[in-house]
Amino acid sequence: MLQFNSKTDRLLARTALAILSVGAVYGAYSLGGPLYWRFYATMVAPFSGNQLDALVLDDDPFAAIEAEKLLQHGSARATNRPAKTRPFDPEDYPLNRERVTALLQDGYIMVTWANHHYLDFAKSWVYNVKKAGVTGYLVGAMDDDMLKAMVDADINTWRMNTGITKADLGWGSGNFHKMGRAKIALIKDFLEFGVDVVITDIDTAWLRNPLPFFSRYPHADILTSSDQLRETVSDESLEKFPDAGAAFNIGIMMFRPKSLAFVEDWIAKLQDVGVWDQNAFNDLSRLGHTLSDPADGNLFKGDNGKLTMGVLPVSIFASGHTFFVQRKYQELGLQPYVAHATFQYSGTSGKRNRFREAMLFHDPPEYYDSPKGFVALKMDIPKHFLTAAKGIEGRLTVDKMHHHFDLVHWQLHRLRTALLVATLTGRVIIMPPIWCELDKYWAPLEDGNVPGARWKKPFICPADHVLDLEGRWHRPMPPDMYGPHIEFREYSFLENPRLPDAVARSRVVLDARGGADAAEAATGAEVVRAEAGASMPELRQLLAQPEAGR
């Protein structure tokens, strides 16, 4: 036992005790929080949920504090939308700075919008951006039916309440142009929040997270996609301007707050209802432009020197031509960021089918497992048709036109036979890939191509190049005049990883030529042999047998 016999000893002891007390208080203040959160993360969280525990680093007890801050930030995001126990109220989903800031990812917000007619496009868009690693997104709901659908699907959304039709907007229609003006006003709204905004049309499919790409150009005020059909760079660099001088396409753009004054001028120009939003953007942004500066990543000055701009590489921020027709990203060995369903010829149905052909559309499970079953056509195109169609530039001469139509008509003739089988059996037809030599365009072709394009022939052309998907393929016709409606699937259907194994394995080969042994050996499928000249009732009976597969 310590004894303090003198006044000096007692004074020193009291001083030491005071110092120890102050130190203990300071230590508790400094370490108490981290130690508490370490205790909470390791002892309590395993029994109450692993969200915090996943954020705490085992070798850093102070990380618990930062983890809690992250969780609080995440909770703000979660509570940014009304609890699902409350009745749906459209007024609960406004667009404001708080909601946008809570969703920012690396300082960006990625935005699209749609009405209820495009619900499946919106769900597919969200599926793709999330798969690509984008969490900072918002989908504007142009009508309250769409808003309710977005809320029910747990999709980040806000109420636009535009008063524009709930039906197909129709390219070039009055509603289409109203939607365009609403879009430009939206850009202004987001820029006034002080955030970087990525604006994309709903008919886009994202394959990679573009935010790191945009961050390579921190001084760019605007980055825009383009209708340019021939690349000026062969890597991920920005295109060279004005070598890439085709129209800027406003379906994919990145804006930073410094561009706000330009956007206000853009809105003012659109007060003239006869002005198209994309033309106005091109006219204003190209005023007094400079040339791309290779030393500055091919950025250039626009809007009389007030803007720093760049043209996104057309091979990987791709239009409907560079992606679905030329497949420029494959030619250059690059990984695309996005496909935009432009340059197509069957309206909304054509856009949807192009994404399906590229396996980029997120359909529900029942799309891949119809109770009707499926029928697919294997076409062995004679080699001389394909050889005659070879080339890059092409020539729009009489002989080349004959080559193209001979090739396509041969395939359509076989497709007609497959349609007969689908009609007899009531099955869904899986389209074959259709090979073409000549391109398709609204205006005259140049050497068989859309002017400015160049790629190898023959090529698998999108179905809308050959078939009217928006018309009779999409809309059922009177059956007493045209027969039963035939459902169809895209040519890549059987290769889609979403196809159930049970459907993929349940195959039967209908052999009408006596040459199916190789196919049977390769796939293990049963073979149903039809005699030459078999009648329709005989074919129907053959294909109605239980072993005739899915």
Coordinates of C-alpha atoms in Angstrom, one line a residue:
M1 CA 0.0 0.0 0.0
L2 CA 1.3 3.5 -0.9
Q3 CA 1.5 5.9 1.9
F4 CA 1.7 9.7 1.6
N5 CA 3.1 11.0 4.9
S6 CA 4.0 14.6 3.9
K7 CA 2.0 17.5 2.5
T8 CA 4.3 17.5 -0.5
D9 CA 3.6 13.8 -1.2
R10 CA -0.2 14.4 -0.9
L11 CA 0.0 17.4 -3.3
L12 CA 1.9 15.5 -5.9
A13 CA -0.5 12.6 -5.7
R14 CA -3.5 14.9 -6.2
T15 CA -1.8 16.5 -9.2
A16 CA -1.1 13.1 -10.8
L17 CA -4.7 12.0 -10.2
A18 CA -6.0 15.2 -11.8
I19 CA -3.7 14.6 -14.8
L20 CA -4.9 11.0 -15.1
S21 CA -8.5 12.1 -14.9
V22 CA -8.1 14.6 -17.7
G23 CA -6.3 12.1 -19.8
A24 CA -9.1 9.5 -19.3
V25 CA -11.7 12.0 -20.2
Y26 CA -9.8 13.0 -23.4
G27 CA -9.2 9.4 -24.3
A28 CA -12.9 8.6 -23.9
Y29 CA -13.8 11.5 -26.0
S30 CA -11.2 10.6 -28.8
L31 CA -11.6 6.9 -28.8
G32 CA -15.0 6.2 -27.4
G33 CA -16.8 6.8 -30.7
P34 CA -14.6 4.5 -32.7
L35 CA -14.4 1.8 -30.0
Y36 CA -18.2 1.9 -29.6
W37 CA -18.8 1.6 -33.3
R38 CA -16.1 -1.2 -33.5
F39 CA -18.0 -3.0 -30.7
Y40 CA -21.3 -2.3 -32.5
A41 CA -20.0 -3.6 -35.8
T42 CA -18.4 -6.8 -34.5
M43 CA -20.8 -7.7 -31.7
V44 CA -24.2 -6.2 -32.4
A45 CA -24.4 -5.9 -36.2
P46 CA -24.0 -9.6 -36.9
F47 CA -27.3 -10.1 -35.1
S48 CA -29.1 -7.1 -36.5
G49 CA -27.9 -6.9 -40.1
N50 CA -24.7 -6.9 -42.0
Q51 CA -25.0 -3.5 -43.8
L52 CA -22.6 -1.7 -41.4
D53 CA -20.3 -4.6 -40.9
A54 CA -19.7 -4.8 -44.6
L55 CA -18.5 -1.2 -44.6
V56 CA -16.1 -1.5 -41.6
L57 CA -12.5 -2.5 -42.4
D58 CA -11.1 -5.2 -40.0
D59 CA -7.7 -3.5 -39.8
D60 CA -9.1 0.0 -39.2
P61 CA -11.2 0.7 -36.1
F62 CA -11.7 4.3 -37.1
A63 CA -13.4 3.2 -40.4
A64 CA -16.5 2.5 -38.4
I65 CA -17.2 6.2 -38.1
E66 CA -16.9 6.7 -41.8
A67 CA -19.0 3.7 -42.4
E68 CA -21.8 5.1 -40.2
K69 CA -21.6 8.3 -42.2
L70 CA -22.0 6.3 -45.4
L71 CA -24.9 4.5 -44.0
Q72 CA -26.6 7.7 -42.9
H73 CA -26.1 9.0 -46.5
G74 CA -27.5 5.8 -47.9
S75 CA -30.4 6.1 -45.4
A76 CA -31.1 9.6 -46.8
R77 CA -31.4 8.0 -50.2
A78 CA -33.7 5.3 -49.0
T79 CA -35.9 7.8 -47.2
N80 CA -35.9 10.1 -50.1
R81 CA -38.9 8.2 -51.4
P82 CA -42.1 7.7 -49.4
A83 CA -42.6 4.5 -47.4
K84 CA -44.4 1.9 -49.5
T85 CA -46.9 1.5 -46.7
R86 CA -48.3 4.9 -47.7
P87 CA -50.9 5.2 -50.4
F88 CA -49.5 6.2 -53.8
D89 CA -49.6 10.0 -54.2
P90 CA -48.0 11.6 -57.3
E91 CA -47.2 14.7 -55.3
D92 CA -44.7 12.7 -53.2
Y93 CA -42.2 12.5 -56.2
P94 CA -41.1 16.0 -57.1
L95 CA -37.8 16.9 -58.7
N96 CA -35.6 18.9 -56.3
R97 CA -32.0 19.5 -55.3
E98 CA -32.2 17.2 -52.3
R99 CA -33.5 14.2 -54.3
V100 CA -30.9 14.7 -57.0
T101 CA -28.0 15.3 -54.7
A102 CA -28.8 12.1 -52.7
L103 CA -28.4 10.0 -55.9
L104 CA -25.2 11.6 -57.3
Q105 CA -22.5 9.1 -58.4
D106 CA -19.1 10.6 -58.8
G107 CA -20.8 14.0 -59.1
Y108 CA -23.1 12.9 -62.0
I109 CA -26.7 12.1 -62.4
M110 CA -27.8 10.0 -65.4
V111 CA -31.3 10.9 -66.6
T112 CA -33.9 9.6 -69.0
W113 CA -37.7 10.0 -69.3
A114 CA -40.7 8.2 -70.8
N115 CA -44.4 7.9 -70.9
H116 CA -46.4 4.8 -70.1
H117 CA -46.2 3.6 -73.7
Y118 CA -42.5 3.1 -73.2
L119 CA -42.7 1.3 -69.9
D120 CA -40.8 -1.8 -71.1
F121 CA -38.1 0.5 -72.6
A122 CA -37.7 2.2 -69.2
K123 CA -37.4 -1.0 -67.3
S124 CA -34.9 -2.3 -69.8
W125 CA -32.9 1.0 -69.6
V126 CA -32.7 0.8 -65.9
Y127 CA -31.7 -2.9 -66.0
N128 CA -28.8 -2.1 -68.3
V129 CA -27.5 1.0 -66.5
K130 CA -27.6 -0.9 -63.2
K131 CA -25.9 -3.9 -64.8
A132 CA -23.2 -1.5 -66.1
G133 CA -22.6 -0.2 -62.5
V134 CA -24.6 3.0 -62.6
T135 CA -26.6 3.7 -59.5
G136 CA -26.9 7.5 -59.9
Y137 CA -29.9 7.6 -62.3
L138 CA -33.4 9.0 -62.5
V139 CA -36.3 8.2 -64.9
G140 CA -38.7 11.0 -65.4
A141 CA -42.4 9.8 -65.5
M142 CA -44.2 11.9 -68.2
D143 CA -47.6 10.7 -66.9
D144 CA -49.0 9.4 -63.6
D145 CA -49.6 5.9 -64.9
M146 CA -45.9 5.7 -65.7
L147 CA -45.0 7.2 -62.3
K148 CA -47.0 4.5 -60.5
A149 CA -45.3 1.8 -62.6
M150 CA -41.9 3.2 -61.8
V151 CA -42.6 3.4 -58.0
D152 CA -44.0 -0.2 -58.0
A153 CA -40.8 -1.4 -59.7
D154 CA -38.7 0.5 -57.1
I155 CA -37.1 2.6 -59.8
N156 CA -35.6 6.1 -59.0
T157 CA -38.2 8.4 -60.6
W158 CA -39.9 11.8 -60.4
R159 CA -43.1 13.2 -61.6
M160 CA -42.8 15.3 -64.8
N161 CA -46.6 15.6 -65.5
T162 CA -46.0 16.9 -69.0
G163 CA -49.6 16.5 -70.3
I164 CA -48.1 14.9 -73.4
T165 CA -49.8 11.8 -74.8
K166 CA -49.5 8.4 -73.1
A167 CA -49.3 6.8 -76.5
D168 CA -46.4 6.4 -79.0
L169 CA -44.7 9.8 -79.4
G170 CA -44.1 9.2 -83.1
W171 CA -40.9 10.6 -84.5
G172 CA -41.5 14.1 -86.0
S173 CA -45.0 14.4 -84.6
G174 CA -46.2 17.3 -82.5
N175 CA -46.0 15.3 -79.4
F176 CA -42.4 14.3 -80.3
H177 CA -41.4 18.0 -80.5
K178 CA -43.2 18.8 -77.3
M179 CA -41.2 16.1 -75.6
G180 CA -38.0 17.6 -77.1
R181 CA -38.8 21.0 -75.5
A182 CA -39.5 19.3 -72.2
K183 CA -36.2 17.6 -72.4
I184 CA -34.2 20.8 -72.9
A185 CA -36.0 22.4 -69.9
L186 CA -35.0 19.4 -67.9
I187 CA -31.3 20.0 -68.7
K188 CA -31.7 23.5 -67.3
D189 CA -33.3 22.2 -64.1
F190 CA -30.5 19.8 -63.4
L191 CA -27.8 22.3 -64.2
E192 CA -29.4 24.8 -61.8
F193 CA -28.9 22.2 -59.1
G194 CA -25.1 22.5 -59.8
V195 CA -24.6 18.9 -60.9
D196 CA -23.1 17.3 -64.0
V197 CA -26.0 15.7 -65.9
V198 CA -25.9 12.9 -68.5
I199 CA -29.0 13.0 -70.6
T200 CA -30.0 10.0 -72.7
D201 CA -33.0 9.1 -74.7
I202 CA -35.1 6.1 -73.6
D203 CA -34.2 4.2 -76.8
T204 CA -30.6 3.6 -75.6
A205 CA -29.0 0.5 -74.1
W206 CA -26.0 1.0 -71.9
L207 CA -23.3 -1.7 -71.8
R208 CA -20.6 0.1 -69.8
N209 CA -20.5 2.8 -67.1
P210 CA -19.7 6.0 -69.0
L211 CA -19.0 8.2 -65.9
P212 CA -15.2 7.4 -65.8
F213 CA -15.1 8.2 -69.5
F214 CA -16.7 11.6 -69.0
S215 CA -14.3 12.3 -66.1
R216 CA -11.3 12.0 -68.5
Y217 CA -12.4 15.4 -69.8
P218 CA -13.0 17.5 -66.7
H219 CA -12.8 20.8 -68.6
A220 CA -15.5 19.8 -71.2
D221 CA -18.7 21.7 -70.8
I222 CA -20.6 19.5 -73.2
L223 CA -19.9 16.1 -74.7
T224 CA -22.3 15.0 -77.4
S225 CA -23.0 12.0 -79.5
S226 CA -23.1 12.2 -83.3
D227 CA -24.8 10.9 -86.4
Q228 CA -21.3 10.6 -88.0
L229 CA -21.1 7.2 -89.8
R230 CA -17.3 6.9 -90.3
E231 CA -15.0 7.2 -87.4
T232 CA -12.1 9.7 -87.3
V233 CA -10.3 7.8 -84.5
S234 CA -9.8 4.1 -84.0
D235 CA -9.6 4.1 -80.2
E236 CA -11.6 5.6 -77.3
S237 CA -10.5 9.2 -78.1
L238 CA -13.0 11.9 -78.9
E239 CA -13.7 12.3 -82.6
K240 CA -11.8 14.9 -84.5
F241 CA -14.0 18.0 -85.2
P242 CA -14.9 19.2 -87.8
D243 CA -13.7 16.0 -89.6
A244 CA -16.6 14.3 -87.8
G245 CA -18.9 17.0 -89.1
A246 CA -22.2 15.2 -89.2
A247 CA -25.1 16.4 -87.0
F248 CA -24.6 16.3 -83.3
N249 CA -27.2 13.9 -81.9
I250 CA -28.8 15.1 -78.7
G251 CA -29.9 11.6 -77.7
I252 CA -26.7 11.2 -75.6
M253 CA -25.1 14.2 -74.0
M254 CA -23.1 15.2 -70.9
F255 CA -23.6 18.8 -69.6
R256 CA -21.7 20.6 -66.8
P257 CA -23.0 23.7 -65.0
K258 CA -20.9 26.1 -67.0
S259 CA -23.1 25.3 -70.0
L260 CA -26.2 26.7 -68.3
A261 CA -26.1 30.0 -70.2
F262 CA -25.9 28.1 -73.5
V263 CA -28.9 25.9 -72.5
E264 CA -30.9 29.0 -71.7
D265 CA -30.1 30.4 -75.2
W266 CA -31.2 27.0 -76.6
I267 CA -34.5 27.2 -74.8
A268 CA -35.0 30.7 -76.1
K269 CA -34.4 29.6 -79.7
L270 CA -37.1 26.9 -79.2
Q271 CA -39.8 29.5 -78.6
D272 CA -40.2 29.3 -82.3
V273 CA -42.3 26.1 -82.6
G274 CA -41.0 25.6 -86.1
V275 CA -37.5 24.9 -84.9
W276 CA -36.4 21.3 -84.1
D277 CA -34.5 21.0 -80.8
Q278 CA -31.6 19.1 -82.4
N279 CA -31.1 21.6 -85.3
A280 CA -31.2 24.5 -82.7
F281 CA -28.4 22.7 -80.7
N282 CA -26.3 22.2 -83.8
D283 CA -26.8 25.8 -85.0
L284 CA -25.9 27.4 -81.7
S285 CA -23.0 25.2 -80.6
R286 CA -21.2 25.5 -84.0
L287 CA -21.2 29.3 -84.0
G288 CA -17.6 30.4 -84.3
H289 CA -16.3 26.9 -83.5
T290 CA -12.6 26.1 -83.5
L291 CA -10.8 22.9 -84.6
S292 CA -10.2 19.9 -82.3
D293 CA -7.1 20.3 -80.3
P294 CA -5.1 17.0 -80.2
A295 CA -3.2 18.3 -77.2
D296 CA -6.5 18.8 -75.3
G297 CA -8.0 15.4 -76.1
N298 CA -9.7 16.6 -79.3
L299 CA -11.8 19.1 -77.4
F300 CA -12.8 22.3 -79.3
K301 CA -14.5 25.6 -78.7
G302 CA -18.1 26.2 -79.6
D303 CA -20.8 28.9 -79.2
N304 CA -18.3 31.6 -80.2
G305 CA -15.6 30.4 -77.9
K306 CA -17.8 30.3 -74.8
L307 CA -18.1 26.5 -74.6
T308 CA -15.5 23.6 -74.5
M309 CA -17.0 20.7 -76.4
G310 CA -16.3 17.2 -77.6
V311 CA -17.8 14.7 -80.0
L312 CA -18.1 11.2 -78.4
P313 CA -16.5 8.4 -80.4
V314 CA -19.1 7.0 -82.8
S315 CA -17.8 3.4 -82.6
I316 CA -18.5 3.1 -78.9
F317 CA -21.2 5.8 -78.2
A318 CA -22.9 4.3 -81.2
S319 CA -25.8 5.2 -83.4
G320 CA -28.2 2.7 -84.8
H321 CA -26.0 2.4 -87.9
T322 CA -22.6 2.2 -86.4
F323 CA -23.8 -0.4 -83.8
F324 CA -26.4 -2.6 -85.5
V325 CA -25.4 -2.3 -89.1
Q326 CA -21.7 -1.6 -89.4
R327 CA -20.8 -3.1 -86.0
K328 CA -18.0 -0.7 -85.9
Y329 CA -16.9 -1.6 -82.4
Q330 CA -16.3 -5.2 -83.5
E331 CA -14.3 -4.0 -86.5
L332 CA -12.0 -1.9 -84.3
G333 CA -11.9 -4.3 -81.4
L334 CA -13.4 -2.0 -78.9
Q335 CA -16.0 -2.4 -76.1
P336 CA -19.1 -0.2 -76.7
Y337 CA -20.6 2.0 -74.0
V338 CA -24.0 2.5 -75.5
A339 CA -26.2 1.7 -78.5
H340 CA -28.8 4.2 -79.6
A341 CA -31.6 2.8 -81.8
T342 CA -31.5 5.5 -84.5
F343 CA -31.3 4.9 -88.3
Q344 CA -34.1 2.3 -88.2
Y345 CA -37.3 1.9 -90.2
S346 CA -40.1 0.3 -88.1
G347 CA -40.8 2.8 -85.4
T348 CA -40.9 1.7 -81.8
S349 CA -41.3 -2.0 -82.8
G350 CA -38.1 -1.8 -84.9
K351 CA -36.2 -0.2 -82.0
R352 CA -37.3 -2.9 -79.6
N353 CA -36.4 -5.7 -82.1
R354 CA -32.9 -4.3 -82.7
F355 CA -32.2 -4.4 -79.0
R356 CA -33.5 -7.9 -78.8
E357 CA -31.4 -9.0 -81.8
A358 CA -28.3 -7.7 -79.8
M359 CA -29.6 -9.3 -76.6
L360 CA -29.9 -5.9 -74.9
F361 CA -33.6 -5.8 -74.2
H362 CA -34.7 -7.0 -70.8
D363 CA -37.9 -9.0 -71.4
P364 CA -39.9 -10.8 -68.7
P365 CA -39.3 -14.6 -68.2
E366 CA -42.5 -15.6 -70.1
Y367 CA -41.1 -14.1 -73.3
Y368 CA -38.6 -16.9 -73.4
D369 CA -41.0 -19.7 -72.6
S370 CA -44.2 -19.4 -74.6
P371 CA -46.7 -22.2 -74.0
K372 CA -47.2 -22.2 -77.8
G373 CA -43.7 -23.5 -78.4
F374 CA -41.3 -22.2 -81.0
V375 CA -40.3 -23.0 -84.6
A376 CA -36.9 -22.0 -86.0
L377 CA -35.6 -22.1 -89.6
K378 CA -32.1 -23.1 -90.5
M379 CA -31.0 -21.6 -93.8
D380 CA -28.1 -22.9 -95.8
I381 CA -27.6 -20.0 -98.2
P382 CA -25.9 -21.0 -101.4
K383 CA -22.3 -19.8 -101.4
H384 CA -22.5 -18.0 -104.7
F385 CA -25.1 -15.6 -103.3
L386 CA -22.7 -14.6 -100.5
T387 CA -19.7 -14.5 -102.7
A388 CA -21.4 -12.1 -105.2
A389 CA -22.2 -9.8 -102.3
K390 CA -18.6 -9.4 -101.0
G391 CA -16.9 -6.0 -100.8
I392 CA -16.6 -2.9 -98.8
E393 CA -17.5 0.1 -100.8
G394 CA -20.2 -1.6 -102.9
R395 CA -21.5 -0.3 -106.2
L396 CA -25.1 0.8 -106.8
T397 CA -25.2 -0.8 -110.3
V398 CA -27.8 -3.0 -111.9
D399 CA -25.8 -6.2 -111.3
K400 CA -25.2 -5.3 -107.6
M401 CA -28.9 -4.6 -107.2
H402 CA -29.6 -8.0 -108.7
H403 CA -27.1 -9.7 -106.4
H404 CA -28.7 -8.0 -103.3
F405 CA -32.3 -8.9 -104.3
D406 CA -31.4 -12.4 -105.3
L407 CA -29.8 -13.0 -102.0
V408 CA -32.7 -11.5 -99.9
H409 CA -35.5 -13.0 -102.0
W410 CA -33.9 -16.5 -101.6
Q411 CA -34.1 -16.1 -97.8
L412 CA -37.6 -14.6 -97.8
H413 CA -38.8 -17.6 -99.8
R414 CA -37.5 -19.9 -97.1
L415 CA -38.9 -17.7 -94.4
R416 CA -42.3 -18.0 -96.0
T417 CA -42.1 -21.8 -95.6
A418 CA -41.3 -21.4 -92.0
L419 CA -44.3 -19.1 -91.6
L420 CA -46.4 -21.9 -93.0
V421 CA -45.1 -24.3 -90.4
A422 CA -45.7 -21.8 -87.7
T423 CA -49.3 -21.3 -88.9
L424 CA -49.9 -25.1 -89.0
T425 CA -48.6 -25.6 -85.5
G426 CA -49.6 -22.4 -83.8
R427 CA -46.0 -21.9 -82.7
V428 CA -44.0 -18.7 -82.4
I429 CA -41.5 -18.3 -85.2
I430 CA -37.9 -17.5 -84.5
M431 CA -36.6 -15.3 -87.3
P432 CA -33.5 -16.3 -89.1
P433 CA -30.7 -13.8 -89.6
I434 CA -31.1 -12.1 -92.9
W435 CA -28.0 -11.4 -95.0
C436 CA -27.9 -8.3 -97.2
E437 CA -25.5 -6.6 -99.6
L438 CA -27.1 -3.1 -99.9
D439 CA -27.8 -0.7 -97.1
K440 CA -31.2 0.9 -96.4
Y441 CA -31.9 4.6 -96.2
W442 CA -34.6 7.2 -96.5
A443 CA -32.6 9.0 -99.3
P444 CA -30.5 7.8 -102.2
L445 CA -27.6 5.5 -101.4
E446 CA -24.0 6.1 -102.2
D447 CA -22.3 3.0 -103.6
G448 CA -24.9 0.9 -101.9
N449 CA -24.4 2.5 -98.5
V450 CA -25.8 5.4 -96.5
P451 CA -23.6 8.3 -97.6
G452 CA -20.5 8.3 -95.4
A453 CA -20.6 4.7 -94.2
R454 CA -18.1 2.0 -95.1
W455 CA -18.0 -1.6 -93.9
K456 CA -17.6 -5.2 -95.1
K457 CA -20.4 -7.0 -97.0
P458 CA -22.4 -9.1 -96.9
F459 CA -23.8 -8.3 -93.5
I460 CA -26.6 -9.4 -91.2
C461 CA -29.1 -6.6 -91.7
P462 CA -31.6 -5.7 -88.9
A463 CA -35.0 -7.2 -89.6
D464 CA -36.5 -3.7 -90.1
H465 CA -34.3 -3.4 -93.3
V466 CA -36.4 -6.1 -94.9
L467 CA -39.7 -6.5 -92.9
D468 CA -42.3 -4.0 -91.9
L469 CA -42.2 -4.8 -88.2
E470 CA -44.3 -1.8 -87.2
G471 CA -47.1 -2.8 -89.6
R472 CA -48.5 -6.2 -90.1
W473 CA -45.8 -8.0 -88.1
H474 CA -46.7 -6.0 -85.0
R475 CA -50.4 -5.3 -85.4
P476 CA -52.7 -8.3 -85.8
M477 CA -54.8 -8.2 -89.0
P478 CA -58.3 -9.5 -89.5
P479 CA -57.9 -13.3 -89.3
D480 CA -60.7 -14.0 -91.8
M481 CA -58.7 -12.1 -94.4
Y482 CA -55.1 -12.7 -93.4
G483 CA -55.1 -15.9 -91.3
P484 CA -54.0 -16.2 -87.7
H485 CA -51.6 -13.7 -86.3
I486 CA -48.1 -15.2 -86.0
E487 CA -45.9 -14.1 -83.1
F488 CA -42.2 -13.9 -83.7
R489 CA -38.9 -13.7 -81.9
E490 CA -35.5 -12.3 -82.9
Y491 CA -32.9 -14.4 -84.7
S492 CA -30.6 -14.4 -81.6
F493 CA -33.4 -15.8 -79.4
L494 CA -31.9 -19.3 -78.9
E495 CA -28.5 -17.9 -78.0
N496 CA -29.8 -15.6 -75.3
P497 CA -28.6 -16.6 -71.8
R498 CA -32.1 -15.8 -70.5
L499 CA -33.5 -18.7 -72.4
P500 CA -34.5 -21.4 -69.9
D501 CA -32.5 -24.6 -70.2
A502 CA -35.7 -26.7 -70.5
V503 CA -36.6 -24.7 -73.6
A504 CA -33.1 -24.9 -75.1
R505 CA -32.8 -28.6 -74.6
S506 CA -36.3 -29.4 -75.9
R507 CA -35.6 -29.5 -79.7
V508 CA -36.9 -31.5 -82.6
V509 CA -35.5 -31.3 -86.1
L510 CA -38.0 -31.4 -89.0
D511 CA -36.2 -33.0 -91.9
A512 CA -37.8 -32.7 -95.3
R513 CA -34.7 -33.5 -97.3
G514 CA -33.3 -36.6 -95.6
G515 CA -30.1 -34.9 -94.5
A516 CA -30.7 -34.3 -90.8
D517 CA -28.3 -37.0 -89.4
A518 CA -25.5 -34.5 -88.8
A519 CA -27.9 -32.1 -87.0
E520 CA -29.2 -35.0 -84.8
A521 CA -25.7 -36.1 -83.9
A522 CA -24.6 -32.6 -83.0
T523 CA -27.6 -31.6 -80.8
G524 CA -29.0 -34.8 -79.7
A525 CA -32.4 -33.6 -80.9
E526 CA -35.1 -36.0 -82.1
V527 CA -35.7 -35.9 -85.9
V528 CA -39.1 -35.9 -87.4
R529 CA -38.9 -36.8 -91.1
A530 CA -41.4 -35.5 -93.6
E531 CA -41.8 -37.2 -97.0
A532 CA -41.3 -35.1 -100.0
G533 CA -44.7 -33.6 -101.1
A534 CA -46.2 -34.1 -97.6
S535 CA -49.6 -32.4 -97.3
M536 CA -50.5 -29.8 -94.8
P537 CA -52.6 -32.2 -92.6
E538 CA -49.6 -34.6 -92.6
L539 CA -47.2 -31.9 -91.5
R540 CA -49.6 -30.7 -88.8
Q541 CA -49.9 -34.3 -87.5
L542 CA -46.1 -34.8 -87.4
L543 CA -45.5 -31.5 -85.6
A544 CA -48.3 -32.0 -83.1
Q545 CA -46.8 -35.2 -81.7
P546 CA -45.7 -35.1 -78.0
E547 CA -42.1 -35.5 -78.9
A548 CA -42.1 -32.4 -81.1
G549 CA -40.5 -30.3 -78.4
R550 CA -40.9 -26.8 -77.2

